[in-house]
Amino acid sequence: MGAALVPIGTKMHTWSTAACAAAAPGQAAVLAAAKYLAATAIDLLTQPERLKVIKAEFAERTKGLEWKTALPEGYEPPMYEPPARFLKKAGQKWPPNNITGPPERVVSHEKFSSLGPELTPPK
């Protein structure tokens, strides 16, 4: 499911997406999506026969399929060290116990999608 949160072609998880989500149209889109998801959950909880049909269809469509992640074996997502004041206030330490080694530094090289043709300024 998607919601009309940002202009078409905008890359997700960027500052521009966050700015769109914070603006009034973005907030309206997120609220509408949340209401839709909540209503769907209520429908499935109050109509167990519909949920049973959905589960049966899913089982039929996925029969014989083997699910495998596209992530490499042993992959750990990048972790970002929180500020010291947060760790102190939360009573946490860095790195967490479940981290097997120091995470690699991640630098984003993401660029914005095309915003259309370059236009010559008017004279």
Coordinates of C-alpha atoms in Angstrom, one line a residue:
M1 CA 0.0 0.0 0.0
G2 CA 1.2 3.5 -0.7
A3 CA 0.1 7.0 0.1
A4 CA 0.5 10.1 -2.0
L5 CA 3.0 11.6 0.5
V6 CA 5.6 13.0 -1.9
P7 CA 5.9 14.1 -5.5
I8 CA 6.3 11.3 -8.1
G9 CA 10.0 10.5 -8.6
T10 CA 11.1 11.7 -5.1
K11 CA 13.5 9.3 -3.4
M12 CA 12.3 7.9 -0.1
H13 CA 14.0 8.2 3.3
T14 CA 15.6 11.6 2.5
W15 CA 15.2 15.0 4.0
S16 CA 13.0 16.1 1.2
T17 CA 10.6 13.2 1.9
A18 CA 10.6 14.2 5.6
A19 CA 9.8 17.8 4.7
C20 CA 6.9 16.7 2.5
A21 CA 5.6 14.4 5.3
A22 CA 5.8 17.3 7.8
A23 CA 3.8 19.7 5.6
A24 CA 0.0 19.7 5.8
P25 CA -0.7 17.7 2.6
G26 CA 1.8 15.0 3.8
Q27 CA 0.2 14.9 7.2
A28 CA -3.2 14.5 5.6
A29 CA -1.9 11.6 3.4
V30 CA -0.3 9.8 6.4
L31 CA -3.5 10.2 8.5
A32 CA -5.7 8.9 5.6
A33 CA -3.3 5.9 5.2
A34 CA -3.4 5.2 9.0
K35 CA -7.2 5.3 9.0
Y36 CA -7.3 2.9 6.0
L37 CA -5.0 0.5 7.7
A38 CA -6.9 0.7 11.0
A39 CA -10.2 0.1 9.2
T40 CA -8.7 -2.9 7.4
A41 CA -7.5 -4.4 10.7
I42 CA -10.9 -3.9 12.2
D43 CA -12.5 -5.6 9.2
L44 CA -10.2 -8.6 9.5
L45 CA -10.8 -8.9 13.3
T46 CA -14.5 -8.6 13.0
Q47 CA -14.9 -10.8 9.9
P48 CA -12.9 -14.0 10.6
E49 CA -14.4 -15.7 7.5
R50 CA -12.9 -13.0 5.3
L51 CA -9.5 -13.5 7.0
K52 CA -9.8 -17.2 6.5
V53 CA -10.4 -16.7 2.7
I54 CA -7.4 -14.4 2.5
K55 CA -5.1 -16.8 4.3
A56 CA -6.3 -19.7 2.0
E57 CA -5.7 -17.6 -1.1
F58 CA -2.2 -16.7 0.1
A59 CA -1.4 -20.3 0.8
E60 CA -2.6 -21.3 -2.7
R61 CA -0.6 -18.6 -4.4
T62 CA 2.6 -19.3 -2.5
K63 CA 2.4 -23.1 -2.7
G64 CA 5.7 -24.6 -3.7
L65 CA 7.6 -21.3 -3.4
E66 CA 10.7 -21.1 -1.3
W67 CA 11.3 -17.7 0.3
K68 CA 14.8 -16.5 0.5
T69 CA 16.2 -13.1 1.5
A70 CA 18.1 -11.1 -1.0
L71 CA 20.5 -10.0 1.7
P72 CA 23.9 -11.7 1.9
E73 CA 24.5 -14.4 4.6
G74 CA 25.4 -12.8 7.9
Y75 CA 24.4 -9.3 6.8
E76 CA 23.8 -6.8 9.6
P77 CA 22.2 -3.5 8.8
P78 CA 24.3 -0.4 9.5
M79 CA 24.0 1.0 13.1
Y80 CA 24.4 4.6 14.0
E81 CA 25.8 5.5 17.4
P82 CA 23.3 7.6 19.3
P83 CA 24.5 10.8 21.1
A84 CA 26.1 10.2 24.5
R85 CA 23.3 12.2 26.3
F86 CA 20.7 9.8 24.8
L87 CA 22.6 6.7 25.9
K88 CA 23.0 8.1 29.4
K89 CA 19.3 9.1 29.7
A90 CA 18.1 5.8 28.3
G91 CA 20.5 3.8 30.5
Q92 CA 22.0 2.1 27.4
K93 CA 25.5 1.4 26.2
W94 CA 27.2 1.4 22.8
P95 CA 27.4 -0.9 21.0
P96 CA 24.4 -3.1 21.9
N97 CA 25.1 -6.7 23.0
N98 CA 23.7 -8.1 19.8
I99 CA 26.3 -6.3 17.6
T100 CA 29.1 -8.7 16.5
G101 CA 31.6 -6.1 15.5
P102 CA 32.1 -2.4 14.9
P103 CA 29.7 -1.3 12.1
E104 CA 31.2 0.1 8.9
R105 CA 30.8 3.8 8.4
V106 CA 28.0 4.5 5.9
V107 CA 28.1 7.5 3.7
S108 CA 25.1 8.2 1.5
H109 CA 25.8 9.1 -2.1
E110 CA 22.1 9.3 -3.0
K111 CA 21.1 12.0 -5.5
F112 CA 17.7 13.5 -6.1
S113 CA 15.7 12.2 -9.0
S114 CA 15.3 14.3 -12.1
L115 CA 13.1 17.3 -11.6
G116 CA 12.7 17.8 -15.3
P117 CA 14.7 19.4 -18.1
E118 CA 17.2 22.2 -17.4
L119 CA 15.6 25.5 -18.3
T120 CA 17.4 28.5 -19.6
P121 CA 16.8 31.6 -17.4
P122 CA 14.7 34.3 -19.0
K123 CA 16.5 37.3 -20.4

